[in-house]
Coordinates of C-alpha atoms in Angstrom, one line a residue:
M150 CA 112.0 229.9 14.8
V151 CA 110.6 233.2 15.0
N152 CA 108.9 232.4 18.1
A153 CA 111.5 231.4 19.8
R154 CA 113.5 234.6 19.2
V155 CA 111.1 236.2 20.9
S156 CA 110.9 234.2 23.6
F157 CA 114.8 234.8 23.9
C158 CA 114.6 238.9 23.8
F159 CA 114.0 238.8 27.1
V160 CA 116.7 236.9 28.1
A161 CA 119.0 239.0 25.5
L162 CA 118.6 242.7 27.0
V163 CA 118.9 241.2 30.9
V164 CA 122.4 240.7 29.8
V165 CA 122.5 243.6 28.1
A166 CA 121.8 245.6 31.6
V167 CA 123.9 243.6 33.0
L168 CA 127.1 244.0 30.8
S169 CA 126.5 247.5 31.0
C170 CA 127.2 247.6 34.9
Q171 CA 130.3 245.2 34.3
G172 CA 132.2 247.8 31.4
V173 CA 132.1 244.8 29.4
E174 CA 130.3 246.9 26.4
S175 CA 131.4 250.2 25.3
A176 CA 129.1 253.7 25.5
V177 CA 126.8 252.8 23.2
P178 CA 124.8 249.6 24.7
L179 CA 124.3 247.1 21.5
Q180 CA 120.5 246.8 20.6
V181 CA 118.3 243.9 20.0
G182 CA 116.4 244.7 16.5
Y183 CA 119.0 247.5 15.6
Y184 CA 118.5 246.7 11.9
S185 CA 114.7 247.0 11.9
N186 CA 114.7 250.4 9.9
S187 CA 118.2 250.2 7.9
C188 CA 117.7 246.7 6.9
P189 CA 114.6 245.2 8.4
D190 CA 115.6 241.8 6.5
A191 CA 118.9 241.4 7.6
E192 CA 118.9 238.3 10.5
T193 CA 116.4 236.6 7.9
I194 CA 119.1 236.8 5.1
V195 CA 121.4 235.6 7.3
L196 CA 119.5 232.9 8.4
E197 CA 118.4 231.6 4.8
T198 CA 121.8 232.2 3.1
L199 CA 123.4 229.8 6.1
Q200 CA 121.0 227.1 5.4
R201 CA 121.1 227.6 1.4
L202 CA 124.7 227.0 2.2
I203 CA 124.2 223.6 4.5
D204 CA 121.5 222.2 2.0
E205 CA 124.0 222.8 -1.4
D206 CA 126.8 220.8 -0.3
P207 CA 125.7 217.6 1.3
E208 CA 129.1 216.6 1.9
E209 CA 130.7 219.6 3.6
G210 CA 127.7 221.3 4.1
P211 CA 126.5 220.1 7.5
G212 CA 129.8 220.9 8.9
I213 CA 129.3 224.5 8.4
P214 CA 127.1 225.6 11.7
A215 CA 130.1 224.4 13.7
T216 CA 132.6 226.5 11.6
L217 CA 131.2 229.9 12.1
L218 CA 130.3 229.2 15.7
R219 CA 134.2 228.4 16.6
L220 CA 134.9 231.5 14.0
H221 CA 133.2 233.7 16.3
F222 CA 134.6 233.0 19.5
H223 CA 137.8 233.1 18.0
D224 CA 136.9 236.3 16.8
C225 CA 135.5 237.6 20.1
F226 CA 138.6 236.6 22.0
V227 CA 141.1 238.9 20.5
R228 CA 140.0 242.5 20.2
G229 CA 136.9 241.8 20.7
C230 CA 134.0 241.2 18.2
D231 CA 135.0 243.4 15.6
A232 CA 135.5 240.4 12.9
S233 CA 139.4 241.5 13.2
V234 CA 139.5 237.3 12.5
L235 CA 138.2 237.8 9.1
L236 CA 141.1 239.8 7.6
D237 CA 143.5 239.4 4.9
V238 CA 146.4 241.3 5.6
P239 CA 150.1 239.9 6.2
K240 CA 150.4 238.4 9.4
S241 CA 147.1 238.7 10.7
E242 CA 145.0 236.9 13.3
K243 CA 143.6 233.9 10.7
T244 CA 147.4 233.4 10.1
A245 CA 148.5 232.6 14.0
P246 CA 149.1 229.0 14.8
P247 CA 145.5 228.4 16.7
N248 CA 143.7 229.1 14.1
A249 CA 145.3 227.0 11.2
R250 CA 142.1 225.2 10.6
L251 CA 140.0 228.2 11.5
L252 CA 137.0 227.6 8.4
G253 CA 133.9 229.5 7.5
F254 CA 134.9 232.5 5.8
E255 CA 133.6 231.6 2.4
A256 CA 130.4 231.2 3.9
V257 CA 130.5 234.4 5.7
D258 CA 131.7 236.1 2.3
A259 CA 128.4 234.6 0.5
I260 CA 126.5 236.0 3.4
K261 CA 127.6 239.0 3.1
S262 CA 127.4 239.6 -0.5
A263 CA 124.0 238.5 0.1
L264 CA 123.4 241.3 2.9
E265 CA 124.8 244.3 0.3
E266 CA 122.9 243.1 -2.4
K267 CA 120.1 243.7 0.2
C268 CA 121.0 246.9 1.8
P269 CA 124.6 248.0 0.9
G270 CA 126.9 249.2 3.7
V271 CA 124.6 248.8 6.3
V272 CA 125.2 245.1 8.2
S273 CA 129.2 244.8 9.7
C274 CA 130.9 241.6 9.4
A275 CA 130.9 241.8 13.4
D276 CA 127.0 241.2 13.7
I277 CA 127.3 238.8 10.7
L278 CA 129.6 236.7 12.8
A279 CA 127.1 236.7 15.8
F280 CA 124.1 236.6 13.8
A281 CA 125.6 233.3 12.1
A282 CA 126.8 231.9 14.9
R283 CA 123.2 232.3 16.9
D284 CA 122.2 230.4 13.6
S285 CA 124.6 227.9 13.5
V286 CA 123.1 227.1 17.1
S287 CA 119.4 226.9 16.1
I288 CA 119.6 225.4 12.8
T289 CA 121.5 222.3 14.7
F290 CA 118.4 221.9 17.0
G291 CA 120.3 223.9 19.9
P292 CA 118.6 227.0 21.4
D293 CA 117.3 230.3 19.5
Y294 CA 118.1 233.7 20.9
A295 CA 117.7 237.0 20.3
V296 CA 121.4 239.1 19.9
P297 CA 121.7 242.5 20.2
S298 CA 123.7 244.1 17.3
G299 CA 125.2 247.2 15.9
R300 CA 128.8 245.9 16.3
R301 CA 131.3 247.5 13.9
D302 CA 134.0 246.2 11.9
G303 CA 137.5 246.5 13.1
N304 CA 140.8 247.7 10.8
V305 CA 143.1 246.0 12.9
S306 CA 144.2 241.9 13.0
I307 CA 147.7 240.6 14.5
A308 CA 148.6 237.0 14.4
S309 CA 150.0 237.4 17.8
E310 CA 147.8 238.5 19.9
A311 CA 145.4 235.4 18.6
S312 CA 148.4 233.6 20.1
K313 CA 148.1 235.3 23.4
F314 CA 144.9 235.2 23.8
L315 CA 142.6 232.2 22.5
P316 CA 142.7 229.3 25.2
D317 CA 145.4 226.4 24.3
A318 CA 143.7 222.9 24.1
Q319 CA 146.1 221.3 26.8
S320 CA 144.9 223.9 29.3
N321 CA 143.8 223.1 32.7
V322 CA 141.4 224.8 34.6
T323 CA 143.0 227.5 36.3
Q324 CA 144.7 228.1 32.8
L325 CA 141.6 228.5 31.6
V326 CA 139.5 230.4 34.6
A327 CA 142.7 233.0 34.0
N328 CA 141.9 233.1 30.1
F329 CA 137.9 233.7 30.1
A330 CA 138.7 235.8 33.0
N331 CA 141.0 238.0 30.9
Q332 CA 137.9 238.4 28.4
G333 CA 135.2 238.9 31.3
L334 CA 134.1 235.8 31.4
S335 CA 132.9 233.9 34.6
K336 CA 134.5 230.1 35.4
E337 CA 131.0 228.9 34.8
E338 CA 130.5 230.4 31.9
M339 CA 133.7 229.2 30.4
V340 CA 132.3 225.8 31.4
V341 CA 129.2 226.6 29.7
L342 CA 130.3 227.8 26.6
S343 CA 133.0 224.6 26.3
G344 CA 129.9 223.5 25.5
A345 CA 130.0 224.7 21.8
H346 CA 132.3 221.4 21.3
T347 CA 129.2 219.2 21.4
I348 CA 129.3 219.8 17.3
G349 CA 132.6 220.0 15.3
D350 CA 135.7 218.7 15.2
A351 CA 139.8 218.9 16.1
A352 CA 143.0 217.7 14.4
C353 CA 144.4 214.5 15.6
H354 CA 147.7 216.4 17.1
H355 CA 145.5 217.3 19.7
V356 CA 145.2 214.3 21.4
D357 CA 149.0 213.2 20.6
S358 CA 149.6 213.7 24.5
R359 CA 146.8 211.0 25.4
I360 CA 147.2 208.8 23.0
Y361 CA 150.7 208.8 22.0
N362 CA 152.6 210.5 24.3
Y363 CA 151.2 210.3 27.5
P364 CA 154.2 209.2 30.6
S365 CA 152.8 205.7 30.7
K366 CA 154.2 202.2 29.6
D367 CA 152.4 202.3 26.2
G368 CA 151.8 206.2 26.0
V369 CA 147.9 206.4 26.2
D370 CA 146.5 208.3 29.3
P371 CA 145.3 205.5 31.5
N372 CA 142.0 207.5 32.0
I373 CA 140.8 207.0 28.5
P374 CA 138.6 203.9 28.4
A375 CA 140.5 201.6 26.7
D376 CA 137.9 200.9 23.5
Y377 CA 137.8 204.5 22.9
A378 CA 141.7 204.9 22.6
K379 CA 141.6 202.0 20.3
K380 CA 138.9 203.9 18.2
L381 CA 141.4 207.2 18.1
K382 CA 144.5 205.5 17.0
K383 CA 142.2 204.0 14.5
K384 CA 141.3 207.3 13.7
C385 CA 144.6 209.2 14.2
R386 CA 146.8 206.8 12.7
E387 CA 150.3 208.4 13.9
R388 CA 151.5 211.5 15.9
G389 CA 151.7 214.7 14.8
L390 CA 148.4 214.6 12.0
K391 CA 147.4 218.2 11.5
T392 CA 145.1 217.2 8.3
R393 CA 143.2 214.4 10.1
T394 CA 140.4 215.1 12.7
F395 CA 138.2 213.6 15.2
D396 CA 134.8 214.6 16.3
L397 CA 135.0 216.7 19.6
D398 CA 131.2 214.7 20.3
F399 CA 132.0 211.0 19.8
T400 CA 127.5 210.7 19.1
T401 CA 126.2 212.9 18.0
D402 CA 128.7 215.4 16.3
L403 CA 126.1 217.4 14.3
Q404 CA 123.8 218.1 16.6
F405 CA 123.4 221.0 19.6
D406 CA 123.0 218.9 22.7
T407 CA 124.1 217.7 26.5
E408 CA 126.2 214.8 25.2
Y409 CA 129.2 216.8 25.3
Y410 CA 129.1 216.7 28.9
N411 CA 127.5 212.9 29.0
N412 CA 130.6 212.4 27.3
L413 CA 132.7 214.0 29.9
A414 CA 131.4 212.3 32.7
V415 CA 132.8 208.8 31.2
K416 CA 136.2 210.2 30.4
K417 CA 135.7 210.4 26.3
G418 CA 135.9 214.2 26.4
M419 CA 139.4 214.0 23.6
L420 CA 140.8 217.4 24.5
V421 CA 142.9 218.3 27.4
S422 CA 140.7 221.2 28.0
D423 CA 137.7 219.4 27.5
Q424 CA 138.4 216.6 30.2
A425 CA 139.5 219.1 32.8
L426 CA 136.2 220.0 33.2
Y427 CA 135.1 216.4 34.8
T428 CA 138.6 215.8 36.6
D429 CA 138.6 219.1 38.5
A430 CA 135.9 219.2 40.9
S431 CA 135.3 223.1 41.0
T432 CA 134.1 222.4 37.8
R433 CA 132.7 219.2 37.5
V434 CA 129.5 219.9 39.8
M435 CA 129.3 222.1 36.9
V436 CA 129.0 219.5 34.3
E437 CA 126.6 218.1 36.0
K438 CA 123.9 220.5 36.4
Y439 CA 123.9 221.3 32.5
R440 CA 123.6 217.7 31.7
K441 CA 120.3 218.9 31.7
T442 CA 119.3 220.4 28.5
A443 CA 117.5 222.6 30.0
A444 CA 119.8 224.3 32.0
F445 CA 122.5 224.1 29.0
F446 CA 119.9 225.8 26.4
D447 CA 119.5 228.8 28.4
A448 CA 122.9 229.4 29.9
F449 CA 124.4 229.1 26.9
A450 CA 122.2 231.6 25.4
K451 CA 122.7 234.0 27.9
A452 CA 126.8 233.4 27.4
M453 CA 126.7 233.8 23.7
V454 CA 125.3 236.7 24.0
K455 CA 127.8 238.2 27.0
M456 CA 130.4 237.0 24.8
G457 CA 129.3 238.8 21.9
N458 CA 129.7 242.4 23.8
I459 CA 133.4 241.8 24.0
R460 CA 135.2 245.3 23.6
V461 CA 133.0 245.7 20.9
L462 CA 133.0 248.9 19.0
T463 CA 129.9 250.9 18.2
D464 CA 128.6 254.2 16.9
T465 CA 131.5 256.3 14.9
D466 CA 134.3 253.5 15.7
G467 CA 135.8 251.4 13.5
Q468 CA 133.6 251.0 10.0
I469 CA 131.1 248.9 7.9
R470 CA 133.1 246.8 5.5
T471 CA 131.8 246.1 2.4
N472 CA 134.1 243.1 1.9
C473 CA 134.8 241.3 5.0
R474 CA 138.5 240.8 4.3
A475 CA 139.6 244.0 3.6
V476 CA 139.5 247.1 5.5
N477 CA 137.7 249.8 3.4
K478 CA 139.4 252.3 1.0

């Protein structure tokens, strides 16, 4: 794993250089190896703690990587990558409807506790999210890449902003492109980052519009293969279920690979926003491109580094929280 990180270091540095020209990052750029002097074992502690959490819980542990990857994404799209999604304050981001099933907070707490024991008051919660997202990808057999760090934590978290800026599962390509463009991300980067759905699950109510409420005789979207629609109905037994879930990648849901894109090609992307990437001709060519593992892994690493630079706080902005759930007093 160490060699893989070194090999991706140049990629990360190139992306950071590009970002400085695009105005996506702050005045003080993030750096690969930011904690090399102040907390040399920081990234190792994050990785080892995450691996321990996965190994200690055979039932729920394997699902932790997907939750942490999603947590980083949901953080960066609201106020930038400042760990505002972690704050427990009235009407915070985590209380917003798009974050209703957001998980992974306890895992972040455990990682932060381990870091505070070794290097108190040094590693930000925002950097923990970025490191943990990277490690979640590599642990599930995806690419390993260098993560520029030096983020600081924000002090504000507002539910209405999460509702405004997070993409909706019913979005079409035009809406998705506009949503990602608002974060400084391109159409192709939107397609690449959507590939994160190769791991994890979604609540059944997100597919009501395709298996119960579609404007057809039986209420099922005729574009869904009949055998798969039947399987989904068995999993999601009735409309409006928010507690039952289905795997976003029905073939290898715990492995970070290209099966997400392969599923789209056979009409088995279940979220409207996922299948839209193959239905729309402008993004279908990109989906076909990323059915190849090498192309997807390389693009995903670069896109994650770029996303991780969205409106970051650095230098004297923000703070380094000692408890990721609360602003320092």
